[in-house]
Amino acid sequence: MLGLRLRRRDLAWTVALLTVVTAVWVARGDVAEAGAEQGVSVDLVYVAVATNYPDSLGIGPGAGALATPVILVPTDPPIPSVTQTELIRLDPKKVVIIGGESAISAAMQNALESLLPTATVERIGGANRYETNALFAASVYPIESWSSVAAAAFTVTQDSAGFASGTQAYSTSGGTLYASIDLPHGAEILELKAIGYDSSVLEFEVALGRSGMTTTQEIASVSSATSGGDTAFATMTITAGREIVDNENWAYWVSAGQTASNRTVYGVMVRYRLGAPGA
């Protein structure tokens, strides 16, 4: 009975996989055929391993949403002749391999690059099938969100004589207060925003930066416009693609500088985007 249950489960996965792949090809078939007949290549092709289902099944909804063909190949070369013919017919501008090298080897990637010399070949592969699927989902459906730092997170350093409470951060000597900020690896930083209080003649200043083993760099900074003793926002849009979070080599922080009891920072926010369509 156990063997029967296993066979039924495998059959169900096979049917599901065939359904997804068929749906993708139905969605893309007319466009791909027209492109081949007119000598215009398709923009994108996904390549997944043919000997196991998680990668190809996991990318099915995203590939369908983009109307992008999914090509199945073995882990190692050679590329089957019928698959070669179809890849040449599609003539993709970009090939995205799904999975790590245990799924599709470096040798197979080389074979694809040789077969399609004008195509850009990239790989989406995580430490396991779950991470691969998450990375793929982010590439098709980018996540845009905010990471925030409350006033209470700021700490007093040697160059500042002040404090950070639950609602405000300020230094009585005009120094700088610092707080770490969590940003997801690979995210694109889009905007720095701060809220604080300034008097009629003074401003609060906030910076976003990163520190490595031997260097510290400022990424962006904002300062409030004087507002006559009222709460104010300061914001800065960061050029798209200029700053990509690299948590392997950098630690990220925000600072509240030039603050005092009449120049107070209440909180800082950083907007980021993780993933981009067609990545």
Short mmCIF file of C-alpha atoms in Angstrom, two decimals:
data_model
loop_
_atom_site.label_atom_id
_atom_site.label_comp_id
_atom_site.label_asym_id
_atom_site.label_seq_id
_atom_site.Cartn_x
_atom_site.Cartn_y
_atom_site.Cartn_z
CA MET A 1 0.00 0.00 0.00
CA LEU A 2 2.86 2.41 0.78
CA GLY A 3 4.36 1.80 -2.64
CA LEU A 4 0.97 2.49 -4.24
CA ARG A 5 0.63 5.79 -2.36
CA LEU A 6 4.11 6.86 -3.49
CA ARG A 7 3.30 6.03 -7.08
CA ARG A 8 0.07 8.00 -6.91
CA ARG A 9 1.88 10.99 -5.42
CA ASP A 10 4.57 10.90 -8.12
CA LEU A 11 1.86 10.63 -10.77
CA ALA A 12 0.07 13.66 -9.30
CA TRP A 13 3.30 15.73 -9.36
CA THR A 14 3.96 14.66 -12.95
CA VAL A 15 0.46 15.66 -14.05
CA ALA A 16 0.79 19.00 -12.25
CA LEU A 17 4.15 19.70 -13.85
CA LEU A 18 2.89 18.84 -17.32
CA THR A 19 -0.13 21.07 -16.76
CA VAL A 20 2.00 24.05 -15.73
CA VAL A 21 4.50 23.65 -18.57
CA THR A 22 1.69 23.19 -21.09
CA ALA A 23 -0.03 26.34 -19.79
CA VAL A 24 3.18 28.31 -20.18
CA TRP A 25 3.65 27.14 -23.74
CA VAL A 26 0.01 27.87 -24.61
CA ALA A 27 0.47 31.39 -23.22
CA ARG A 28 3.66 31.93 -25.18
CA GLY A 29 3.23 29.73 -28.23
CA ASP A 30 1.79 32.23 -30.69
CA VAL A 31 4.31 34.93 -29.77
CA ALA A 32 7.27 32.56 -29.90
CA GLU A 33 6.18 31.13 -33.25
CA ALA A 34 5.59 34.57 -34.71
CA GLY A 35 8.98 35.72 -33.47
CA ALA A 36 10.72 32.76 -35.07
CA GLU A 37 8.90 33.22 -38.37
CA GLN A 38 9.68 36.94 -38.47
CA GLY A 39 13.27 36.51 -37.33
CA VAL A 40 12.63 38.38 -34.08
CA SER A 41 13.92 36.67 -30.96
CA VAL A 42 11.91 36.28 -27.78
CA ASP A 43 13.08 38.37 -24.84
CA LEU A 44 13.43 35.66 -22.21
CA VAL A 45 13.59 31.89 -21.72
CA TYR A 46 13.73 30.04 -18.41
CA VAL A 47 15.77 26.84 -18.25
CA ALA A 48 15.10 24.28 -15.51
CA VAL A 49 16.31 20.75 -14.82
CA ALA A 50 14.28 17.99 -16.44
CA THR A 51 14.99 15.22 -13.92
CA ASN A 52 13.23 16.74 -10.89
CA TYR A 53 10.08 18.83 -10.56
CA PRO A 54 10.49 21.54 -7.81
CA ASP A 55 12.30 24.18 -9.85
CA SER A 56 10.21 23.89 -13.00
CA LEU A 57 6.96 23.59 -11.06
CA GLY A 58 7.87 26.52 -8.81
CA ILE A 59 8.53 28.92 -11.68
CA GLY A 60 5.36 27.96 -13.54
CA PRO A 61 3.08 30.79 -12.27
CA GLY A 62 5.75 33.46 -12.78
CA ALA A 63 6.68 32.19 -16.24
CA GLY A 64 3.01 32.10 -17.14
CA ALA A 65 2.51 35.66 -15.89
CA LEU A 66 5.39 36.84 -18.09
CA ALA A 67 4.32 34.54 -20.97
CA THR A 68 7.84 33.15 -20.99
CA PRO A 69 8.81 29.67 -22.30
CA VAL A 70 10.24 27.10 -19.89
CA ILE A 71 12.85 24.77 -21.40
CA LEU A 72 13.80 21.57 -19.57
CA VAL A 73 17.36 20.23 -19.85
CA PRO A 74 19.43 17.56 -18.10
CA THR A 75 21.89 18.51 -15.39
CA ASP A 76 24.92 17.93 -17.60
CA PRO A 77 25.58 18.22 -21.35
CA PRO A 78 24.87 17.36 -24.05
CA ILE A 79 21.76 19.41 -24.72
CA PRO A 80 19.25 17.09 -26.44
CA SER A 81 19.02 17.77 -30.17
CA VAL A 82 15.30 18.63 -30.07
CA THR A 83 15.97 21.10 -27.26
CA GLN A 84 18.82 22.67 -29.21
CA THR A 85 16.50 23.11 -32.20
CA GLU A 86 13.86 24.81 -30.07
CA LEU A 87 16.33 27.13 -28.34
CA ILE A 88 17.77 28.18 -31.70
CA ARG A 89 14.25 28.72 -33.03
CA LEU A 90 13.32 30.93 -30.07
CA ASP A 91 16.65 32.78 -30.28
CA PRO A 92 16.21 34.37 -26.82
CA LYS A 93 17.87 37.62 -25.86
CA LYS A 94 18.19 36.37 -22.29
CA VAL A 95 18.34 32.90 -20.71
CA VAL A 96 17.76 32.53 -16.98
CA ILE A 97 18.85 29.20 -15.47
CA ILE A 98 16.77 28.16 -12.47
CA GLY A 99 18.62 26.35 -9.68
CA GLY A 100 22.16 25.89 -8.45
CA GLU A 101 24.90 23.89 -10.12
CA SER A 102 23.68 20.66 -8.53
CA ALA A 103 20.51 21.09 -10.61
CA ILE A 104 22.03 22.53 -13.78
CA SER A 105 25.80 22.27 -13.90
CA ALA A 106 28.33 24.90 -14.89
CA ALA A 107 29.13 22.69 -17.88
CA MET A 108 25.50 22.88 -19.01
CA GLN A 109 25.56 26.65 -18.58
CA ASN A 110 28.65 26.77 -20.80
CA ALA A 111 26.87 24.61 -23.36
CA LEU A 112 23.90 26.99 -23.39
CA GLU A 113 26.20 29.98 -23.81
CA SER A 114 27.94 28.27 -26.73
CA LEU A 115 24.63 27.36 -28.36
CA LEU A 116 23.25 30.89 -27.95
CA PRO A 117 26.28 33.19 -28.26
CA THR A 118 24.25 36.41 -28.52
CA ALA A 119 22.09 35.69 -25.46
CA THR A 120 22.77 36.87 -21.93
CA VAL A 121 22.83 33.81 -19.66
CA GLU A 122 22.15 34.29 -15.96
CA ARG A 123 21.30 32.03 -13.03
CA ILE A 124 18.81 32.23 -10.16
CA GLY A 125 19.96 29.69 -7.59
CA GLY A 126 19.71 29.56 -3.82
CA ALA A 127 21.15 27.25 -1.18
CA ASN A 128 18.13 24.94 -1.63
CA ARG A 129 14.95 24.66 -3.68
CA TYR A 130 13.01 26.90 -1.28
CA GLU A 131 15.53 29.73 -1.50
CA THR A 132 15.69 29.36 -5.27
CA ASN A 133 11.91 29.70 -5.48
CA ALA A 134 11.96 32.76 -3.20
CA LEU A 135 14.65 34.43 -5.35
CA PHE A 136 12.67 33.66 -8.48
CA ALA A 137 9.48 35.07 -6.98
CA ALA A 138 11.33 38.28 -6.07
CA SER A 139 12.62 38.56 -9.64
CA VAL A 140 9.11 38.35 -11.10
CA TYR A 141 7.17 40.07 -8.33
CA PRO A 142 9.50 42.68 -6.78
CA ILE A 143 8.92 43.57 -3.14
CA GLU A 144 9.00 47.22 -2.16
CA SER A 145 8.99 48.08 1.53
CA TRP A 146 10.39 50.28 4.29
CA SER A 147 12.90 49.60 7.04
CA SER A 148 12.59 51.95 10.00
CA VAL A 149 14.66 53.05 12.98
CA ALA A 150 12.88 54.53 16.00
CA ALA A 151 14.43 57.20 18.18
CA ALA A 152 14.99 54.70 20.98
CA ALA A 153 17.43 52.74 18.79
CA PHE A 154 20.00 55.54 18.60
CA THR A 155 23.01 55.26 20.88
CA VAL A 156 25.29 57.85 22.37
CA THR A 157 28.86 57.76 21.05
CA GLN A 158 32.10 59.38 22.16
CA ASP A 159 31.47 62.51 20.14
CA SER A 160 27.99 63.12 21.53
CA ALA A 161 26.71 63.94 25.01
CA GLY A 162 22.99 63.24 24.75
CA PHE A 163 20.44 60.46 24.85
CA ALA A 164 17.81 58.56 22.91
CA SER A 165 14.47 57.93 24.58
CA GLY A 166 11.37 56.11 23.41
CA THR A 167 10.18 59.09 21.40
CA GLN A 168 13.15 61.30 20.59
CA ALA A 169 16.91 61.36 20.00
CA TYR A 170 19.12 64.36 20.58
CA SER A 171 22.64 65.26 21.62
CA THR A 172 23.21 68.19 23.89
CA SER A 173 26.71 68.85 22.57
CA GLY A 174 25.88 68.88 18.87
CA GLY A 175 27.53 65.52 18.20
CA THR A 176 26.15 62.53 16.31
CA LEU A 177 23.94 59.65 17.42
CA TYR A 178 24.04 56.32 15.56
CA ALA A 179 21.69 53.36 15.06
CA SER A 180 22.02 50.21 12.96
CA ILE A 181 19.40 49.47 10.31
CA ASP A 182 18.39 46.11 8.85
CA LEU A 183 18.15 46.02 5.06
CA PRO A 184 17.71 42.79 3.03
CA HIS A 185 20.73 41.59 1.06
CA GLY A 186 20.50 42.48 -2.61
CA ALA A 187 17.84 45.16 -2.10
CA GLU A 188 17.97 48.39 -4.07
CA ILE A 189 17.89 51.45 -1.79
CA LEU A 190 15.39 54.01 -3.08
CA GLU A 191 14.71 56.70 -0.47
CA LEU A 192 15.82 58.09 2.87
CA LYS A 193 13.18 59.79 5.04
CA ALA A 194 13.39 61.28 8.52
CA ILE A 195 10.93 63.00 10.82
CA GLY A 196 11.96 65.39 13.55
CA TYR A 197 11.55 68.76 15.15
CA ASP A 198 13.51 71.87 14.39
CA SER A 199 13.36 75.36 15.81
CA SER A 200 12.93 78.46 13.75
CA VAL A 201 16.68 78.82 13.16
CA LEU A 202 18.14 75.30 13.45
CA GLU A 203 17.88 72.07 11.42
CA PHE A 204 18.08 68.37 12.21
CA GLU A 205 20.30 66.24 9.96
CA VAL A 206 20.12 62.52 9.22
CA ALA A 207 22.48 60.32 7.17
CA LEU A 208 22.43 56.74 5.86
CA GLY A 209 25.80 55.02 5.62
CA ARG A 210 27.70 51.75 5.55
CA SER A 211 30.83 50.49 7.30
CA GLY A 212 33.29 47.81 6.22
CA MET A 213 36.40 46.39 7.79
CA THR A 214 38.56 49.41 6.97
CA THR A 215 36.27 52.16 5.71
CA THR A 216 33.02 53.99 6.36
CA GLN A 217 30.96 55.59 3.61
CA GLU A 218 27.94 57.88 3.62
CA ILE A 219 25.25 56.86 1.13
CA ALA A 220 22.80 59.73 1.48
CA SER A 221 21.86 62.52 3.87
CA VAL A 222 18.89 64.77 4.49
CA SER A 223 18.25 67.88 6.55
CA SER A 224 14.99 69.54 7.43
CA ALA A 225 14.01 72.93 6.20
CA THR A 226 13.48 75.36 9.04
CA SER A 227 9.84 75.26 9.96
CA GLY A 228 9.27 77.74 12.76
CA GLY A 229 9.35 75.28 15.63
CA ASP A 230 7.19 72.58 14.07
CA THR A 231 7.51 68.88 13.27
CA ALA A 232 9.09 68.41 9.85
CA PHE A 233 9.91 65.71 7.31
CA ALA A 234 13.18 65.49 5.42
CA THR A 235 13.38 63.16 2.44
CA MET A 236 15.79 62.23 -0.34
CA THR A 237 15.18 60.02 -3.38
CA ILE A 238 18.20 57.86 -4.24
CA THR A 239 19.01 57.20 -7.89
CA ALA A 240 17.74 53.77 -8.94
CA GLY A 241 20.51 51.18 -9.03
CA ARG A 242 23.03 53.41 -7.27
CA GLU A 243 23.04 51.53 -3.97
CA ILE A 244 22.49 47.76 -3.68
CA VAL A 245 22.62 46.30 -0.18
CA ASP A 246 25.64 44.07 0.37
CA ASN A 247 25.37 42.55 3.84
CA GLU A 248 28.37 40.29 3.22
CA ASN A 249 30.82 43.21 3.19
CA TRP A 250 29.01 46.10 4.87
CA ALA A 251 27.02 46.96 7.98
CA TYR A 252 24.40 49.67 7.50
CA TRP A 253 23.53 52.49 9.89
CA VAL A 254 21.73 55.80 10.18
CA SER A 255 22.98 58.80 12.10
CA ALA A 256 21.30 61.80 13.68
CA GLY A 257 23.68 64.73 13.58
CA GLN A 258 23.54 68.36 14.60
CA THR A 259 20.79 67.50 17.06
CA ALA A 260 20.00 69.15 20.37
CA SER A 261 16.94 69.65 22.57
CA ASN A 262 15.56 72.05 19.98
CA ARG A 263 16.69 69.87 17.03
CA THR A 264 15.21 66.46 17.61
CA VAL A 265 14.91 63.30 15.47
CA TYR A 266 11.91 61.04 16.09
CA GLY A 267 12.57 58.33 13.53
CA VAL A 268 14.21 57.40 10.24
CA MET A 269 12.89 55.28 7.35
CA VAL A 270 14.64 53.76 4.33
CA ARG A 271 12.61 52.59 1.34
CA TYR A 272 13.99 49.68 -0.70
CA ARG A 273 13.02 47.30 -3.49
CA LEU A 274 13.96 43.63 -3.57
CA GLY A 275 13.90 42.04 -6.99
CA ALA A 276 13.05 43.45 -10.41
CA PRO A 277 10.89 42.16 -13.27
CA GLY A 278 12.76 39.89 -15.63
CA ALA A 279 15.84 39.71 -13.39
#
